[in-house]
PDB file of C-alpha atoms and ligand atoms in Angstrom:
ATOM      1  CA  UNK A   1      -0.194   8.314   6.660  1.00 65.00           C
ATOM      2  CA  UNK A   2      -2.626   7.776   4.292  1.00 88.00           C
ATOM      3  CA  UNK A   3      -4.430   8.733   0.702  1.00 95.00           C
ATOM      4  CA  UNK A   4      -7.246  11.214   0.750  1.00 95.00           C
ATOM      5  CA  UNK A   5     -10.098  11.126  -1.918  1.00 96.00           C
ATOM      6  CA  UNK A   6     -10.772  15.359  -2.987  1.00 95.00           C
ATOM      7  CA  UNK A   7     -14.329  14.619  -2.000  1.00 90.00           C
ATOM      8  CA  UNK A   8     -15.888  17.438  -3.350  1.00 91.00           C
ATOM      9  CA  UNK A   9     -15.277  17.008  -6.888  1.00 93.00           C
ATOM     10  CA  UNK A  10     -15.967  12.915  -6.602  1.00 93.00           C
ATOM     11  CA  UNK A  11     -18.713  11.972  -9.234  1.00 90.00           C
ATOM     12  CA  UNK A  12     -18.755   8.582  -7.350  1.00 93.00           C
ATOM     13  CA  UNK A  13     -17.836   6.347 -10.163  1.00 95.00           C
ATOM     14  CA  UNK A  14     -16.648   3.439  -7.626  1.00 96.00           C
ATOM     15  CA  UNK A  15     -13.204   2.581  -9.474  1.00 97.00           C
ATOM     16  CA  UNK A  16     -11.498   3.574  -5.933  1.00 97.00           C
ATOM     17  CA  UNK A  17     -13.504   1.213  -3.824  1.00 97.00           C
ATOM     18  CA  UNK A  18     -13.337  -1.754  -6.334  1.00 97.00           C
ATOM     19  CA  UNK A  19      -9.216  -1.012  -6.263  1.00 97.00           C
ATOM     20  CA  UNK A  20      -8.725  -1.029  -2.918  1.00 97.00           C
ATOM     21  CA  UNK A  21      -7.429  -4.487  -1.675  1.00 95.00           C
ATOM     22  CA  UNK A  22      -7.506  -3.765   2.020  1.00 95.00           C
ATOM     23  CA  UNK A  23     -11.573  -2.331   1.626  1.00 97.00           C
ATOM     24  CA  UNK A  24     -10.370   1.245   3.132  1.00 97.00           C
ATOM     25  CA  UNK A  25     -13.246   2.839   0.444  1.00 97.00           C
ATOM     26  CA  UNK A  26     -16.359   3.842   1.942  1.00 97.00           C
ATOM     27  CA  UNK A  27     -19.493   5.247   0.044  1.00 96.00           C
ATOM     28  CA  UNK A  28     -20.901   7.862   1.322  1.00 96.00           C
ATOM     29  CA  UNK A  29     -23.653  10.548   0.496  1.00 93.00           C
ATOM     30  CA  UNK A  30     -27.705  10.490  -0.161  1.00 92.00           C
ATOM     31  CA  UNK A  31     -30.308   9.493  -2.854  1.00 91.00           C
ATOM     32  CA  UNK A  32     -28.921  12.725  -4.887  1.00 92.00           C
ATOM     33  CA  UNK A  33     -25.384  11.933  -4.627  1.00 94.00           C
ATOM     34  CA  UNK A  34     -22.921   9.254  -3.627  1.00 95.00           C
ATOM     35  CA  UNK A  35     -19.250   9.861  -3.477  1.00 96.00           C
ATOM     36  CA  UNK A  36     -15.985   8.107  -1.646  1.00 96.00           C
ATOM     37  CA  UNK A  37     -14.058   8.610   1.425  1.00 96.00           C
ATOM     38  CA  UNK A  38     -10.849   6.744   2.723  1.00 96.00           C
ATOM     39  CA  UNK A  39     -11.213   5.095   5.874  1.00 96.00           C
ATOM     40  CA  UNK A  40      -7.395   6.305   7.803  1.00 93.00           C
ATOM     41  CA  UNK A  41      -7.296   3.792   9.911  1.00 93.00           C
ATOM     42  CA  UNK A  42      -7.668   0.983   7.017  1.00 95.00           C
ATOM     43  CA  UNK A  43      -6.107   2.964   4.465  1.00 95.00           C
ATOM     44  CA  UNK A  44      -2.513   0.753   3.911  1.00 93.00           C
ATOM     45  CA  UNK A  45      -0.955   3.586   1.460  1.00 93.00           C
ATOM     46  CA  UNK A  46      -0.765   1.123  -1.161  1.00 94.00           C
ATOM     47  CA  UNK A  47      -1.998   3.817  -3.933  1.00 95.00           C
ATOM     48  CA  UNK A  48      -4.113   1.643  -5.884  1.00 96.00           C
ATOM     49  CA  UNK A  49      -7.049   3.468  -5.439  1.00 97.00           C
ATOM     50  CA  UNK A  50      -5.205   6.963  -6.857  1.00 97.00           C
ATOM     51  CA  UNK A  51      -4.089   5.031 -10.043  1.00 96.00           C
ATOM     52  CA  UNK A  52      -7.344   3.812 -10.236  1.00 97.00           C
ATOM     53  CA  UNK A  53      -9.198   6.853  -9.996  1.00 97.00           C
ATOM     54  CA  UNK A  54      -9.734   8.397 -13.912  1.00 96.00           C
ATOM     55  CA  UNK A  55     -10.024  12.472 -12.315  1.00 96.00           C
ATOM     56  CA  UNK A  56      -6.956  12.364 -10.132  1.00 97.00           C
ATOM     57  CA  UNK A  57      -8.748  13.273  -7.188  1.00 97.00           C
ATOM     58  CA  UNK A  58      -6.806  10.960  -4.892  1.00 97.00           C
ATOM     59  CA  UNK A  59      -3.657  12.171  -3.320  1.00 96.00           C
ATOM     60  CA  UNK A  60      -0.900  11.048  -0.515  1.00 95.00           C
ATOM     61  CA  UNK A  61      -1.414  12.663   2.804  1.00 91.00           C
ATOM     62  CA  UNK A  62       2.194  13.275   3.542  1.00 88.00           C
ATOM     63  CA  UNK A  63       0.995  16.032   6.669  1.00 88.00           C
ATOM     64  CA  UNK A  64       2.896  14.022   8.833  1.00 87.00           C
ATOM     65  CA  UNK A  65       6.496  14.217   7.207  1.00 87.00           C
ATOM     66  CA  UNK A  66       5.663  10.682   5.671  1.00 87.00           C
ATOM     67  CA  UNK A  67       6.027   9.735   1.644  1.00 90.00           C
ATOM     68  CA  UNK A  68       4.742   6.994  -0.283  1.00 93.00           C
ATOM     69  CA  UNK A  69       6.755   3.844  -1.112  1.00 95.00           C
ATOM     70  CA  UNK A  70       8.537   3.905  -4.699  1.00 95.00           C
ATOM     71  CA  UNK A  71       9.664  -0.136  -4.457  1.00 97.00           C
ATOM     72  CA  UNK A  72      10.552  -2.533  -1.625  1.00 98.00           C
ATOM     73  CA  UNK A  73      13.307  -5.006  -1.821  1.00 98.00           C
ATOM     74  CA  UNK A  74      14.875  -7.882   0.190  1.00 98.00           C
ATOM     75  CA  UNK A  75      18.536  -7.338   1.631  1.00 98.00           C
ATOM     76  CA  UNK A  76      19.735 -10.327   1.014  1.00 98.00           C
ATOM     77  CA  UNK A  77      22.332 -10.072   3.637  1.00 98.00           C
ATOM     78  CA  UNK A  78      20.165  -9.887   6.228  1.00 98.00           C
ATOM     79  CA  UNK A  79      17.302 -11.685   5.227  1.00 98.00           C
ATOM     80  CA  UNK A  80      16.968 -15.485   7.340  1.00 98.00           C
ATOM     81  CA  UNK A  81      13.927 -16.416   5.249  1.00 98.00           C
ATOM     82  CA  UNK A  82      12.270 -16.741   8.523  1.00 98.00           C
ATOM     83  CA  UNK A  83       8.652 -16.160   5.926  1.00 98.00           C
ATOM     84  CA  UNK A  84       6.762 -12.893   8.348  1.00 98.00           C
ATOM     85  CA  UNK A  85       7.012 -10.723   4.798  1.00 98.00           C
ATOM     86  CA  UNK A  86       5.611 -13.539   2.696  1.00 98.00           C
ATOM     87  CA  UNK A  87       2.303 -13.945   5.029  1.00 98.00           C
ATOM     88  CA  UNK A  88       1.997 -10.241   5.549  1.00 97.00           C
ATOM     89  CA  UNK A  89       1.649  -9.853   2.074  1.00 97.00           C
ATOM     90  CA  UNK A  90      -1.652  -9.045   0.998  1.00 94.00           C
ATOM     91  CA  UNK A  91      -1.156  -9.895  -3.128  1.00 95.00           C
ATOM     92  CA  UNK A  92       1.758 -13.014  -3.185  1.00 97.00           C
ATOM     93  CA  UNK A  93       4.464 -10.488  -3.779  1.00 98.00           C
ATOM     94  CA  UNK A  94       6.757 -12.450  -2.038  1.00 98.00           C
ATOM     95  CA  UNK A  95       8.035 -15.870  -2.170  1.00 98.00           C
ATOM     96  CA  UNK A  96      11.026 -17.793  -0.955  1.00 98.00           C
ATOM     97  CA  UNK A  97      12.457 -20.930   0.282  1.00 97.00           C
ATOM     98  CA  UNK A  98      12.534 -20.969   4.218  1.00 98.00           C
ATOM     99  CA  UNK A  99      16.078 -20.002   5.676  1.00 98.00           C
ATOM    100  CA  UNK A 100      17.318 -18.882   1.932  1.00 98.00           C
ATOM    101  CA  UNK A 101      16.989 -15.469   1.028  1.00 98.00           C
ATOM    102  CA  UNK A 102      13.423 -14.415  -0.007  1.00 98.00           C
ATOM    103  CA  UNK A 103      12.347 -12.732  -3.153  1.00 98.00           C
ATOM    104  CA  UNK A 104       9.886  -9.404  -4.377  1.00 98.00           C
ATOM    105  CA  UNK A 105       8.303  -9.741  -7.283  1.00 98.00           C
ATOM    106  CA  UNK A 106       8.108  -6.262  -8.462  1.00 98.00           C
ATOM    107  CA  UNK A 107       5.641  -6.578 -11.081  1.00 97.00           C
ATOM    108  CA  UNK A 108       2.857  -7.620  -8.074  1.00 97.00           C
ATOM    109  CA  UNK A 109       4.211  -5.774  -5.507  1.00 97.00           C
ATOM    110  CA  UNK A 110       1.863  -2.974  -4.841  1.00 95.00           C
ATOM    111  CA  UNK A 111       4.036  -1.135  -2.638  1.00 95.00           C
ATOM    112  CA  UNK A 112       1.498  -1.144   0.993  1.00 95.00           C
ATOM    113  CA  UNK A 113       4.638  -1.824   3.669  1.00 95.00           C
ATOM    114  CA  UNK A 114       3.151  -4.731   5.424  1.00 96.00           C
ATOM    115  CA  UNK A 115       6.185  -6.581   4.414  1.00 98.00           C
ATOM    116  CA  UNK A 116       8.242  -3.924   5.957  1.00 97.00           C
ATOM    117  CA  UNK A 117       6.270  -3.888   8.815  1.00 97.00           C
ATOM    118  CA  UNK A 118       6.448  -8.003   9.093  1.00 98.00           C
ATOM    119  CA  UNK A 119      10.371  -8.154   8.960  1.00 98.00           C
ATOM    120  CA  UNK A 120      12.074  -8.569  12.505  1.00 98.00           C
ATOM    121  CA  UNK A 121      15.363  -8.437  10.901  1.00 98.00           C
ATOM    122  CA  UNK A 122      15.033  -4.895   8.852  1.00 98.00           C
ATOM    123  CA  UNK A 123      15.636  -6.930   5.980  1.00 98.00           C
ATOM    124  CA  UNK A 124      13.736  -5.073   3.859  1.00 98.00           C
ATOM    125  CA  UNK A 125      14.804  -2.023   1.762  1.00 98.00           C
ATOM    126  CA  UNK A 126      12.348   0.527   1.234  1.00 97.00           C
ATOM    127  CA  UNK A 127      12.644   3.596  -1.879  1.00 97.00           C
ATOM    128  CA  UNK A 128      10.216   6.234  -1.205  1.00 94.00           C
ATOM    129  CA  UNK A 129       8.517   8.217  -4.182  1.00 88.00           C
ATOM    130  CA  UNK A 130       9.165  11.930  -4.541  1.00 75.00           C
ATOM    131  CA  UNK A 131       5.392  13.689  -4.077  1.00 52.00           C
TER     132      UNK A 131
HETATM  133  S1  SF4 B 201      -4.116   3.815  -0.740  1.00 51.32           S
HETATM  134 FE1  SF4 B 201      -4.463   1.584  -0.928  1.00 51.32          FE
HETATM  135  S2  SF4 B 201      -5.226   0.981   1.071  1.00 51.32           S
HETATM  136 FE2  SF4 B 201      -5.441   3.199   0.980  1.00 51.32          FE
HETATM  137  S3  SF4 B 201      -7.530   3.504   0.259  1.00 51.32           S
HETATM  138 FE3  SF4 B 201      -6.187   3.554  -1.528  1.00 51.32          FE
HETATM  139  S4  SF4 B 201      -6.225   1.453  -2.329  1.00 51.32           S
HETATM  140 FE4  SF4 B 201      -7.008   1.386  -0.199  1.00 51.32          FE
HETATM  141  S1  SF4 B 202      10.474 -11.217   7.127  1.00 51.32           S
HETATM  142 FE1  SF4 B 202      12.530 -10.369   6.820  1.00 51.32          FE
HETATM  143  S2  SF4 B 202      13.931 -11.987   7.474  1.00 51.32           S
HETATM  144 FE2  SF4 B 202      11.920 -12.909   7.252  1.00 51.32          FE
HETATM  145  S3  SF4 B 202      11.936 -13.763   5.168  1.00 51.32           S
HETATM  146 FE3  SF4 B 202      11.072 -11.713   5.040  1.00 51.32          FE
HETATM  147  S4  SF4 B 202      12.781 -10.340   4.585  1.00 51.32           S
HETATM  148 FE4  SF4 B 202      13.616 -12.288   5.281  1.00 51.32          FE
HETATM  149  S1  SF4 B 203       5.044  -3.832  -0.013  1.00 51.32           S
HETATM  150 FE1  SF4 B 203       5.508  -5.897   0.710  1.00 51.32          FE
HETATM  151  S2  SF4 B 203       3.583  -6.659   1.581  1.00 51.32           S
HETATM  152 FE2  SF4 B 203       3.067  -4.887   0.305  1.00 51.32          FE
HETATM  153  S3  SF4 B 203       2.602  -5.748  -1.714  1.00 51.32           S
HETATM  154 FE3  SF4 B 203       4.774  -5.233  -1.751  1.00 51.32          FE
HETATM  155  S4  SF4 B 203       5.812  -7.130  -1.170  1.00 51.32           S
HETATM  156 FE4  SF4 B 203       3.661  -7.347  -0.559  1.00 51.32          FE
END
């Protein structure tokens, strides 16, 4: 899964590429015209780059049944505080005290999945967005 930039209509303004915390942005193009592409294989999903962009040309690749993430959220239950989410994340989303229940801050979180990822324990929640 990952965001796709509408290439074609891309005037190349650069707000995508200086959103992008995970540097999944690529210029591309000639002396005549530059414009932006999303690397797949870098792209995290985050969405940063498709808020950022001011013509809405940046959209969520669901092709492969997947849908972007609304909000993560500790379980507290099952959480061990074991700390995998907290390094994974890429913008100190997360903090805790080791072997208490840790903590999303929602107004950072930027919504990439690494946490998820991170978690041996499924302890994380995920909401997906509606497309
Ligand atoms: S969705 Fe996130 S990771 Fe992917 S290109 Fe956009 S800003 Fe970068
Ligand atoms: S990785 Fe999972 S178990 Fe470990 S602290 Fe984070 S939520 Fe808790
Ligand atoms: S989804 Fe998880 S890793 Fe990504 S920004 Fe939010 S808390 Fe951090």
């Amino acid at each position: 899964m990952a965001y796709r930039i509408d290439s074609e209509f891309c005037a190349g303004c650069a707000h995508c590429i200086a959103a992008c915390p995970f540097g999944a942005v690529e210029a591309r193009g000639d002396a005549l015209r530059t414009y932006y592409v999303i690397l797949p294989e870098k792209c995290r999903s985050c969405g940063e780059c498709a808020r950022a962009c001011p013509a809405a040309l940046i959209t969520f690749d669901g092709s492969d049944g997947s849908r972007p993430i609304a909000r993560v959220q500790v379980d507290r239950e099952k959480c061990i505080g074991c700390t995998l989410c907290k390094r994974a994340c890429p913008v100190g989303a997360v903090s805790g005290v080791v072997k208490q229940p840790f903590e999303i801050d929602q107004s950072k979180c930027i919504h990439c999945g690494l946490c998820v990822k991170a978690c041996r324990k499924d302890a994380i929640l995920v909401e997906y967005a509606d497309q």
